[in-house]
mmCIF file of N, CA and C in Angstrom:
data_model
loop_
_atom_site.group_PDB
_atom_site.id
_atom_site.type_symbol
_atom_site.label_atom_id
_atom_site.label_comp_id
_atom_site.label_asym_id
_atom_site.label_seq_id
_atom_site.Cartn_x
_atom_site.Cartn_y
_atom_site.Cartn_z
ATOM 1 N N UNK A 1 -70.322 70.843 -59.104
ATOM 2 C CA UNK A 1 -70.931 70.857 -60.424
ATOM 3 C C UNK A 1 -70.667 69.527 -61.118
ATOM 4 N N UNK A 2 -71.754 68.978 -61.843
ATOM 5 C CA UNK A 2 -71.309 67.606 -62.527
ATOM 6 C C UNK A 2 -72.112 68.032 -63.807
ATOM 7 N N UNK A 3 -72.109 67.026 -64.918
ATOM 8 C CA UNK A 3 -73.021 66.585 -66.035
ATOM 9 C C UNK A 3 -74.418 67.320 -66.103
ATOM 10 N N UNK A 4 -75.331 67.271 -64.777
ATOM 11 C CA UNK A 4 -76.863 67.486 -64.684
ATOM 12 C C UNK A 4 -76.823 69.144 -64.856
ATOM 13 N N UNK A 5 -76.158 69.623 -64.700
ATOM 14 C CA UNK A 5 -76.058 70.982 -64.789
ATOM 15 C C UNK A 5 -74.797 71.858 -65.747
ATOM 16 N N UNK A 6 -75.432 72.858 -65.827
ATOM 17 C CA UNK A 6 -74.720 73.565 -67.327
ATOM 18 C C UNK A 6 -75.106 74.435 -67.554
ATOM 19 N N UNK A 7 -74.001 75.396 -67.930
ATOM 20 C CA UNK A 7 -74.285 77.159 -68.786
ATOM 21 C C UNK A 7 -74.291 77.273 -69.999
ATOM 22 N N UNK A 8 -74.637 78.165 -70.614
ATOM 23 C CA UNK A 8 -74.523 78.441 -72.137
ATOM 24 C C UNK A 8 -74.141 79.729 -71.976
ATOM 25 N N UNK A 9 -73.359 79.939 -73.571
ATOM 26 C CA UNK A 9 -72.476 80.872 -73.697
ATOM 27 C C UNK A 9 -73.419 81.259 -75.277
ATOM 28 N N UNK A 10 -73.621 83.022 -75.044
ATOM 29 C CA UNK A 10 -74.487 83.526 -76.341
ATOM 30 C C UNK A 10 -73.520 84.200 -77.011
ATOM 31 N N UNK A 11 -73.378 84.039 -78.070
ATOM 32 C CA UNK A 11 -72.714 85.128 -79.616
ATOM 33 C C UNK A 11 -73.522 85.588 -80.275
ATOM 34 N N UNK A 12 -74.178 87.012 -79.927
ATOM 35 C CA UNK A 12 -74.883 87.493 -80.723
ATOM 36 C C UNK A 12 -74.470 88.044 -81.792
ATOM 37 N N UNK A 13 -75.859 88.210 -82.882
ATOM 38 C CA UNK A 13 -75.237 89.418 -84.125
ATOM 39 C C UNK A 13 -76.288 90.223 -84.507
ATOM 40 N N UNK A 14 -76.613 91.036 -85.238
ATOM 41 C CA UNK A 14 -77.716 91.430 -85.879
ATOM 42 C C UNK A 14 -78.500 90.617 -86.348
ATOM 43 N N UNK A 15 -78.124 89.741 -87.040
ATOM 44 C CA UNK A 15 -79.330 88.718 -87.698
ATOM 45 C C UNK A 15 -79.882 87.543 -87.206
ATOM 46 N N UNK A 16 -78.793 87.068 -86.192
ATOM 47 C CA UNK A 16 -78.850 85.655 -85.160
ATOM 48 C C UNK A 16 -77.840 85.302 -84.235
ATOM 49 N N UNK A 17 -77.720 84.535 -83.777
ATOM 50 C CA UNK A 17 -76.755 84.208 -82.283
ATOM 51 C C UNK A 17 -76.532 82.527 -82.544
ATOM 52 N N UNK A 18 -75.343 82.561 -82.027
ATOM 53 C CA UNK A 18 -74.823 81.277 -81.915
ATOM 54 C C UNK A 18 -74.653 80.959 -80.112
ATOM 55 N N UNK A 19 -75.042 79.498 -80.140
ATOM 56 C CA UNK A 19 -75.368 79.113 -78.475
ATOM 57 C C UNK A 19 -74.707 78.165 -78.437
ATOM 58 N N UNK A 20 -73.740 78.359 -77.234
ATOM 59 C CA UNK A 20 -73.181 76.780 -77.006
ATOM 60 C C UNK A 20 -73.348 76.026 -75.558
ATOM 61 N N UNK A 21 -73.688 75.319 -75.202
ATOM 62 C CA UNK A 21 -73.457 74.636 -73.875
ATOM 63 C C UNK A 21 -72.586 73.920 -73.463
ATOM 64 N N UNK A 22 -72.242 74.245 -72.171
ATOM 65 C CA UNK A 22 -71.195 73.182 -71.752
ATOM 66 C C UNK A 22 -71.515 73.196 -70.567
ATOM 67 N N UNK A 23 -71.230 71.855 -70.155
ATOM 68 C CA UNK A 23 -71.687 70.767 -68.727
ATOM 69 C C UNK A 23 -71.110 71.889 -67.559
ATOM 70 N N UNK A 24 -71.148 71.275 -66.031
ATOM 71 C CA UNK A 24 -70.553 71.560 -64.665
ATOM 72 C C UNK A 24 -68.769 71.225 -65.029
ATOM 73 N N UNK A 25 -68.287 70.045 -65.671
ATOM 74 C CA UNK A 25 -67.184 69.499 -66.009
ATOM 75 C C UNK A 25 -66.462 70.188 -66.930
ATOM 76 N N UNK A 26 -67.296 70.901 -67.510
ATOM 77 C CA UNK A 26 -66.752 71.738 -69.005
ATOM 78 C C UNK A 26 -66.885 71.225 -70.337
ATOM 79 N N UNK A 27 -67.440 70.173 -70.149
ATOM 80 C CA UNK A 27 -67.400 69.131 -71.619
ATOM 81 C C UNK A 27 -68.291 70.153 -72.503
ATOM 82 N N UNK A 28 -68.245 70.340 -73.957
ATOM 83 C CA UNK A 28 -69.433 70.726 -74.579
ATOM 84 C C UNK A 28 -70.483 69.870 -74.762
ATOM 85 N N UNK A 29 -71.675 70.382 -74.628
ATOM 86 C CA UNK A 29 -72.785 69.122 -74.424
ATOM 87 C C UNK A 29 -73.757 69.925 -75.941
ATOM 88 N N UNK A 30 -73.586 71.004 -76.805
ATOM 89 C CA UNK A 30 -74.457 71.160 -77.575
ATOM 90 C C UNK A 30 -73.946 72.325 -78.352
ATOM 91 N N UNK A 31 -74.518 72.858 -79.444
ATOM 92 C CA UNK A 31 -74.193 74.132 -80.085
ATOM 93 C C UNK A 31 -75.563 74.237 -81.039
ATOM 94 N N UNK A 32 -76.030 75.396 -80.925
ATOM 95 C CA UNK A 32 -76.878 75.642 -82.406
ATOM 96 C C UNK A 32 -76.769 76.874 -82.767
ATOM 97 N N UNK A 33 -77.342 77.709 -83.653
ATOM 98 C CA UNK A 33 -77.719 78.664 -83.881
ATOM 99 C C UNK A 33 -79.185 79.225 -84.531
ATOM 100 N N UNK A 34 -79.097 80.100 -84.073
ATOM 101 C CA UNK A 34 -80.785 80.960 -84.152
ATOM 102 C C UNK A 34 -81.075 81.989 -84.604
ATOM 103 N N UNK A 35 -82.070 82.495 -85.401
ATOM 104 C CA UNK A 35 -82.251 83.821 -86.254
ATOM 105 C C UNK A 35 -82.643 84.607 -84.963
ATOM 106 N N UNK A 36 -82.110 86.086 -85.026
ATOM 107 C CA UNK A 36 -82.595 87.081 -83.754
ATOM 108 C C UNK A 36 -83.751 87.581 -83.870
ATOM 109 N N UNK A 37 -84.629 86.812 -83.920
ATOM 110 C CA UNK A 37 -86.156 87.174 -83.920
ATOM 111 C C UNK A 37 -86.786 86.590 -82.929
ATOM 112 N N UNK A 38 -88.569 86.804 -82.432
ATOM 113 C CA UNK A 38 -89.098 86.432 -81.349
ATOM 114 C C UNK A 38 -89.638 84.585 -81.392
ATOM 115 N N UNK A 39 -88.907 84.355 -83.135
ATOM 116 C CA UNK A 39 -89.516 82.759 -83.014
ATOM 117 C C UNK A 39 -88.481 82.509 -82.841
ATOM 118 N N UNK A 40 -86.572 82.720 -83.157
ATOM 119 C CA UNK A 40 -85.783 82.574 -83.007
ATOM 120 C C UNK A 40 -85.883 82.256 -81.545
ATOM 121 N N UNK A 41 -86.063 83.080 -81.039
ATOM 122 C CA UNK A 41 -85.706 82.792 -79.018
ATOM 123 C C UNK A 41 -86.387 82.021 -78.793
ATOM 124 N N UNK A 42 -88.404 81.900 -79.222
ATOM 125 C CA UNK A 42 -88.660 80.510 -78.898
ATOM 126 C C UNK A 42 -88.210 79.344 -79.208
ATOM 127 N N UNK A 43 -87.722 79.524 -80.099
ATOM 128 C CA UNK A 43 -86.600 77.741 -81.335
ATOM 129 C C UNK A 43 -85.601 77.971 -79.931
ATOM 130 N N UNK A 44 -84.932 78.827 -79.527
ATOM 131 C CA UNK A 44 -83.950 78.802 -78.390
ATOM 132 C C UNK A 44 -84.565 78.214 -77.265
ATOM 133 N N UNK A 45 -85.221 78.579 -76.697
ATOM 134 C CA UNK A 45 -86.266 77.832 -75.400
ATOM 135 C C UNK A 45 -86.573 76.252 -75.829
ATOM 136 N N UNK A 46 -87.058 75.896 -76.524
ATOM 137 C CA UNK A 46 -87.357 74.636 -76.994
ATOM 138 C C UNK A 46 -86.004 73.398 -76.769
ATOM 139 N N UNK A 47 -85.121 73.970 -77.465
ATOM 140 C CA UNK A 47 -84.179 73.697 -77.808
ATOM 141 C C UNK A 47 -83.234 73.310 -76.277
ATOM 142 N N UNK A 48 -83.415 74.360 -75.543
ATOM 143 C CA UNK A 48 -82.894 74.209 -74.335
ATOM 144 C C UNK A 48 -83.412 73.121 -73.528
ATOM 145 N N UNK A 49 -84.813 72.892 -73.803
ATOM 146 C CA UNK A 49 -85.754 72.180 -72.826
ATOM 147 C C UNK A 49 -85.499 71.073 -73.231
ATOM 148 N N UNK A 50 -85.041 70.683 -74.349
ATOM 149 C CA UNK A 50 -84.543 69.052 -75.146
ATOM 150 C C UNK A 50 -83.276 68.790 -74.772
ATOM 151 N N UNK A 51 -82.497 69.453 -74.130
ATOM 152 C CA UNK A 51 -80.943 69.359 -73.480
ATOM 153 C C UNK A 51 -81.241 68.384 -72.494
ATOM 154 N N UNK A 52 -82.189 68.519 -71.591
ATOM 155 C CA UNK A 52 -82.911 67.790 -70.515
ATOM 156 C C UNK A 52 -81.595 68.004 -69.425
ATOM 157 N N UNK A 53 -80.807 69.050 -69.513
ATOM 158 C CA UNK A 53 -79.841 69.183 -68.316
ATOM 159 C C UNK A 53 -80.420 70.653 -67.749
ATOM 160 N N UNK A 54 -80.249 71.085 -66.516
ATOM 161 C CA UNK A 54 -80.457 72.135 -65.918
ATOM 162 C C UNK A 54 -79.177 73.315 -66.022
ATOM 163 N N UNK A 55 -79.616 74.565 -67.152
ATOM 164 C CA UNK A 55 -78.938 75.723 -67.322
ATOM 165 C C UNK A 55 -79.293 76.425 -66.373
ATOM 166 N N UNK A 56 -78.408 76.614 -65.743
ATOM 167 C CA UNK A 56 -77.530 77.342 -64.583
ATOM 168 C C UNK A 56 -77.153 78.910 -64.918
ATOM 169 N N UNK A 57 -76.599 79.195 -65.252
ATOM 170 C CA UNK A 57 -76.619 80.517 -65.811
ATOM 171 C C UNK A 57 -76.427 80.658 -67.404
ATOM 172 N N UNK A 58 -76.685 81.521 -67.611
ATOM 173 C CA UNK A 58 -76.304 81.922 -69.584
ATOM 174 C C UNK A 58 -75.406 83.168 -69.500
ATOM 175 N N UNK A 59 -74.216 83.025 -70.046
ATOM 176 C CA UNK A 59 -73.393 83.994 -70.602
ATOM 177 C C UNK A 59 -73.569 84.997 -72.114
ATOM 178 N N UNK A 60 -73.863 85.744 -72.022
ATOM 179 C CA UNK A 60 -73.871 86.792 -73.297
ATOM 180 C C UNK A 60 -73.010 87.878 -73.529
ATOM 181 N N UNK A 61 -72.311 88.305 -74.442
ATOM 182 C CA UNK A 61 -71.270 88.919 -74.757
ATOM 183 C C UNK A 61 -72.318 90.318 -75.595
ATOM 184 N N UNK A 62 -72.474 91.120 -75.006
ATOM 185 C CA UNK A 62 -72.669 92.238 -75.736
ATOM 186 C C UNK A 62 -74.065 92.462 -75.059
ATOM 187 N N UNK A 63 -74.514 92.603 -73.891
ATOM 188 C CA UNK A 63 -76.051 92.169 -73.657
ATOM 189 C C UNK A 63 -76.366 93.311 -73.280
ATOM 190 N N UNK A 64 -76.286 94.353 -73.741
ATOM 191 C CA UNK A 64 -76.418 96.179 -73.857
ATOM 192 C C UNK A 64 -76.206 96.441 -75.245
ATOM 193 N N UNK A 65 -75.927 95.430 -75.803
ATOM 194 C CA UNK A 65 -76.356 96.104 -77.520
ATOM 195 C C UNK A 65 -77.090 95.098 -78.447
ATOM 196 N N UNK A 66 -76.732 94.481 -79.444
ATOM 197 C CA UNK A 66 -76.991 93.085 -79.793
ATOM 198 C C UNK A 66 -77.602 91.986 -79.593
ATOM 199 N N UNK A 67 -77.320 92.025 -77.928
ATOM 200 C CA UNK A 67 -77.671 90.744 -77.134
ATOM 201 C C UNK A 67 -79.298 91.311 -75.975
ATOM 202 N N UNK A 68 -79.056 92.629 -76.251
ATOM 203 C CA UNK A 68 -80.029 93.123 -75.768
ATOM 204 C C UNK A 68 -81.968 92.876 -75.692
ATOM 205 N N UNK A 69 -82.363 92.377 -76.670
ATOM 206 C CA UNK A 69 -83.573 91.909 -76.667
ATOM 207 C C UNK A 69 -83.596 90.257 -76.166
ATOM 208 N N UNK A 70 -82.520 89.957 -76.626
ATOM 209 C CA UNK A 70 -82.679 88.565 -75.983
ATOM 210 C C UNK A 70 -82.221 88.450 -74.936
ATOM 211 N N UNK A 71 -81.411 89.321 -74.009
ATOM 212 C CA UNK A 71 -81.223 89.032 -72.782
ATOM 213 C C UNK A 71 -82.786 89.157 -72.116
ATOM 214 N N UNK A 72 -83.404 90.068 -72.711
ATOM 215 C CA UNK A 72 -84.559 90.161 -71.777
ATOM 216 C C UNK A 72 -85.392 89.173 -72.012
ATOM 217 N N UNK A 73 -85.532 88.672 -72.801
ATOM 218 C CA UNK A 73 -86.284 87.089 -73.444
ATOM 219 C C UNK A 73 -86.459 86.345 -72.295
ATOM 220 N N UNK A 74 -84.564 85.945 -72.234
ATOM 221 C CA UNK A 74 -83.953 84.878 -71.435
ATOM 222 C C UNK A 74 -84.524 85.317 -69.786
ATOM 223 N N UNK A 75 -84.157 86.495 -69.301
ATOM 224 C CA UNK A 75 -84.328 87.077 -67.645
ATOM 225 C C UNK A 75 -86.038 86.746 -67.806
ATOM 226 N N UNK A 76 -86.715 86.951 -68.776
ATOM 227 C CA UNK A 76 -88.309 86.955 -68.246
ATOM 228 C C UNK A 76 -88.543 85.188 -67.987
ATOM 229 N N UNK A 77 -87.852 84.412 -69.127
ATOM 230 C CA UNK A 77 -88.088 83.019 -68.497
ATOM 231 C C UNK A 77 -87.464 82.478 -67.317
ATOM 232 N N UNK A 78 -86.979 83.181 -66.744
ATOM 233 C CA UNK A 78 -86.497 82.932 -65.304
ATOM 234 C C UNK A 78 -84.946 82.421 -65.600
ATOM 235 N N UNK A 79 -84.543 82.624 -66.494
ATOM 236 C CA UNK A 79 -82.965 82.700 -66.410
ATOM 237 C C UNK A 79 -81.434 83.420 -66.091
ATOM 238 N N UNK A 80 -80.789 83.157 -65.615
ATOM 239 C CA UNK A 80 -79.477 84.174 -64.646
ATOM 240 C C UNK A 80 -79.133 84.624 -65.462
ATOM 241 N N UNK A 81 -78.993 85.827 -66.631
ATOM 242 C CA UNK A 81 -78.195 86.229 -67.518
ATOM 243 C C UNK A 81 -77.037 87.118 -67.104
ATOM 244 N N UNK A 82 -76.061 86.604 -67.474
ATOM 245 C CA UNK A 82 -75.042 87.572 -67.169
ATOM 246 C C UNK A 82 -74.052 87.870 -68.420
ATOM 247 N N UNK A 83 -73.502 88.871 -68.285
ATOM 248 C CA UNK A 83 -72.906 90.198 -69.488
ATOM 249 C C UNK A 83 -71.361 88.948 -69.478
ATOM 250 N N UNK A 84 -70.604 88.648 -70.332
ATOM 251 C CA UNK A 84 -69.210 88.511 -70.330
ATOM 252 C C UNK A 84 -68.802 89.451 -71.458
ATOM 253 N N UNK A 85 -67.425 89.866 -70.646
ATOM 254 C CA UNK A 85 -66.711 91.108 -71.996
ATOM 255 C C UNK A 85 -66.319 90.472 -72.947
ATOM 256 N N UNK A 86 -66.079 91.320 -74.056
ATOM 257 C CA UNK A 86 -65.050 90.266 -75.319
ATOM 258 C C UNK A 86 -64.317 90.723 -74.703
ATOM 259 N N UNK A 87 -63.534 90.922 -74.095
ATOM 260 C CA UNK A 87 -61.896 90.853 -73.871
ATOM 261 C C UNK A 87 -61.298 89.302 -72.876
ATOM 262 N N UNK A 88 -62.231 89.021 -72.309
ATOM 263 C CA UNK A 88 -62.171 87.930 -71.798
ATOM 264 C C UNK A 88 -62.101 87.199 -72.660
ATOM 265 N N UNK A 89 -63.000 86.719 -74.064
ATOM 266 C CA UNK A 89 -62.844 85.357 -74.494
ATOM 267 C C UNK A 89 -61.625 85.832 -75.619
ATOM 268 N N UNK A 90 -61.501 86.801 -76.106
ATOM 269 C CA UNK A 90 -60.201 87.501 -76.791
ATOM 270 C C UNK A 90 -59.325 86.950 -75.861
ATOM 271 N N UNK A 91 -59.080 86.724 -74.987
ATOM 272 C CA UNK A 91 -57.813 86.403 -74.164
ATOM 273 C C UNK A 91 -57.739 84.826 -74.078
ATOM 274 N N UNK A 92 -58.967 84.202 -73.948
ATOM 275 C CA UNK A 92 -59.070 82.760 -73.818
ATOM 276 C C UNK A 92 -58.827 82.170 -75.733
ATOM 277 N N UNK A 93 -59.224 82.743 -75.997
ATOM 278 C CA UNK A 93 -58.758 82.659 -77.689
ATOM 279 C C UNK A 93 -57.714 82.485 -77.853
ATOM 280 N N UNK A 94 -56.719 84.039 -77.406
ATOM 281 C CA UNK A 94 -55.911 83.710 -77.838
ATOM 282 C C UNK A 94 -54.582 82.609 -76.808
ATOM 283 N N UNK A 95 -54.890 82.284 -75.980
ATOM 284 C CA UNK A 95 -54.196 81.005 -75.134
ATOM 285 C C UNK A 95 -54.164 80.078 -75.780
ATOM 286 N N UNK A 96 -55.524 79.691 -76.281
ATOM 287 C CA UNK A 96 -55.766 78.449 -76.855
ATOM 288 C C UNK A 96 -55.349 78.595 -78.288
ATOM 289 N N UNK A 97 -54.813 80.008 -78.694
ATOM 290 C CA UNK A 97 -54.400 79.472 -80.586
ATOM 291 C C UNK A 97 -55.535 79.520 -81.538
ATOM 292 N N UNK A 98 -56.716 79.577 -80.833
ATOM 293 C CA UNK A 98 -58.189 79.642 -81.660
ATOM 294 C C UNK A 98 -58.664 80.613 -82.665
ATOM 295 N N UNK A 99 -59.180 80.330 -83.846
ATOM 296 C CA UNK A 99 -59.670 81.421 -84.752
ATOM 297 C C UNK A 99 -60.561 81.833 -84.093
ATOM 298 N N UNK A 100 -61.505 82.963 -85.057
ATOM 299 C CA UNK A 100 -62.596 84.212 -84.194
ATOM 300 C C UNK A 100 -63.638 82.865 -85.010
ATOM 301 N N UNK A 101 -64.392 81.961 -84.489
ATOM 302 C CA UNK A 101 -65.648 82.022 -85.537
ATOM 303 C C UNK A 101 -67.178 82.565 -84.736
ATOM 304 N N UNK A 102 -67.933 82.092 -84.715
ATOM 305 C CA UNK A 102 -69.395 82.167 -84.088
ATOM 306 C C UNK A 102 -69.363 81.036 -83.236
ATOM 307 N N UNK A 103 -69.224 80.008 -83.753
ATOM 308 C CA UNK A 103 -68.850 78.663 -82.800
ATOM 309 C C UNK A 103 -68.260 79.162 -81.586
ATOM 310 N N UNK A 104 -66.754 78.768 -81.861
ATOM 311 C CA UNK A 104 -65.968 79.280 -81.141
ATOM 312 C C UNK A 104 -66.117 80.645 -79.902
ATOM 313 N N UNK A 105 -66.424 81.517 -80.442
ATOM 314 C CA UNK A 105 -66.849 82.431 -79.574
ATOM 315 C C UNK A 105 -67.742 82.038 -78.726
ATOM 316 N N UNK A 106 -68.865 81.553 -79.085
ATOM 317 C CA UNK A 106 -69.998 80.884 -77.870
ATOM 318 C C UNK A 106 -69.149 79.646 -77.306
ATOM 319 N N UNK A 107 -68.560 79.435 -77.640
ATOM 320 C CA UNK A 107 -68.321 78.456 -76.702
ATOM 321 C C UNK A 107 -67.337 78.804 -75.703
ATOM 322 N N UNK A 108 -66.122 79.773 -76.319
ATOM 323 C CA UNK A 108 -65.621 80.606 -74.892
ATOM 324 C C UNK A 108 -66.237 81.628 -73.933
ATOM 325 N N UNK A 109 -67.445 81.967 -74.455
ATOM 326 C CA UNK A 109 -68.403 82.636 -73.972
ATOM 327 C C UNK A 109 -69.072 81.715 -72.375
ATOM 328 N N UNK A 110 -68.976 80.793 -72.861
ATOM 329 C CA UNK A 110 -69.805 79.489 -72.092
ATOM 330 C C UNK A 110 -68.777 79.314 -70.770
ATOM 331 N N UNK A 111 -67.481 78.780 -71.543
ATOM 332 C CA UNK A 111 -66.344 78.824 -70.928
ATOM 333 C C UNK A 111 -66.054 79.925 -69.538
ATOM 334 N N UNK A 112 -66.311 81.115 -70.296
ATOM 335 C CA UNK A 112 -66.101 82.318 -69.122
ATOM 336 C C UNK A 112 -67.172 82.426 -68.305
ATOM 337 N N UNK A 113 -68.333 82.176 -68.609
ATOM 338 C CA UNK A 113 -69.832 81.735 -67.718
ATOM 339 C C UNK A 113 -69.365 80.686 -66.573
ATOM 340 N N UNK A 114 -69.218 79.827 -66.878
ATOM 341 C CA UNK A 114 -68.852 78.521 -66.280
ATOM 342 C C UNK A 114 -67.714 78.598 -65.136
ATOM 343 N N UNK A 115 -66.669 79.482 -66.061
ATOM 344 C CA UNK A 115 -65.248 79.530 -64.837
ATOM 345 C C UNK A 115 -65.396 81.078 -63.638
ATOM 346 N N UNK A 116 -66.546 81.801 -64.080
ATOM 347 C CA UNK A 116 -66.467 82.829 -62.792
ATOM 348 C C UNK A 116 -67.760 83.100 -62.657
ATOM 349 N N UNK A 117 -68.477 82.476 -61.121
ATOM 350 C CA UNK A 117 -69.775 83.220 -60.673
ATOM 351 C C UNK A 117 -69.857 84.381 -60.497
ATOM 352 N N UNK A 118 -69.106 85.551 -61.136
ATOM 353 C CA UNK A 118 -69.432 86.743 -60.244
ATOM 354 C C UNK A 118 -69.310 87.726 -61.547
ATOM 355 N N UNK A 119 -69.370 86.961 -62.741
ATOM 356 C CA UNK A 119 -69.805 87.730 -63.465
ATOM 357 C C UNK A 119 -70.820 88.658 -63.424
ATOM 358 N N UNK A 120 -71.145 90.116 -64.091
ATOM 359 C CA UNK A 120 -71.954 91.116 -63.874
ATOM 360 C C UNK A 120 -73.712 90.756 -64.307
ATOM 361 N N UNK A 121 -74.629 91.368 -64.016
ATOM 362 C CA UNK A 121 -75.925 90.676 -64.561
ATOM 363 C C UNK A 121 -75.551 91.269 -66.037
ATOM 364 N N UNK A 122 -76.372 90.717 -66.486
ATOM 365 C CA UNK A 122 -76.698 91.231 -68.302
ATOM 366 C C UNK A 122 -77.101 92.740 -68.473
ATOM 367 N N UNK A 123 -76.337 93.391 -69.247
ATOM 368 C CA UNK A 123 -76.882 95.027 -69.408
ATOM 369 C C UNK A 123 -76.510 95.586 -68.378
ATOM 370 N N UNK A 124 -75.526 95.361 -67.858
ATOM 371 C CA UNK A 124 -75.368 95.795 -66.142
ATOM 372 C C UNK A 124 -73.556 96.167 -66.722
ATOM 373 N N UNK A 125 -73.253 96.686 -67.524
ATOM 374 C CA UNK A 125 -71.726 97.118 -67.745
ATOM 375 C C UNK A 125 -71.185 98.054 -67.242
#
């Protein structure tokens, strides 16, 4: 894995989701956030396509509730979605000393994407 390639890590909520990317290396390469609506996910697609790096898989935390319409968004554009638990980035949190924000969470979200291929598909808990 190098630079050209990269996962994103989703924090959903009821009203919008916070997205973060980070490289093959782990570097963060981006963060935004998006209203959970169907222009929201397109502003998400767009957005991705201006990264000009190749996302590799996407991590989502809750993708049986919350994360649920947009996982299917993401799987119809031909993307790997896979489920990460909060207890995982709860644990990477708390190693690192880190507050809870939206940021933060997507980006350990990303983190746990990135450090295990064998995460579960999305909605698949």
């Amino acid at each position: 894995m190098d630079e050209t390639w990269a996962v994103a890590g989703i924090d959903p909520h009821k009203h919008n989701f916070t997205v973060a990317v980070v490289d093959g290396r782990g570097s963060r390469r981006d963060m935004a956030a998006f209203e959970m609506t169907e222009a929201g996910f397109a502003e998400l697609s767009c957005w991705l396509d201006r990264l000009e790096i190749e996302i590799g898989r996407i991590g989502v935390e809750g993708s049986n509730g919350l994360g649920r319409q947009l996982c299917g968004f993401l799987a119809g554009a031909g993307f790997d979605v896979r489920e990460v638990q909060p207890n995982r980035t709860a644990e990477r949190r708390r190693r690192r000393r880190r507050q809870k924000t939206d940021r933060e969470d997507a980006e350990a979200i990303a983190r746990e994407t990135l450090a295990d291929d064998d995460l579960p598909p999305a909605g698949k808990q």
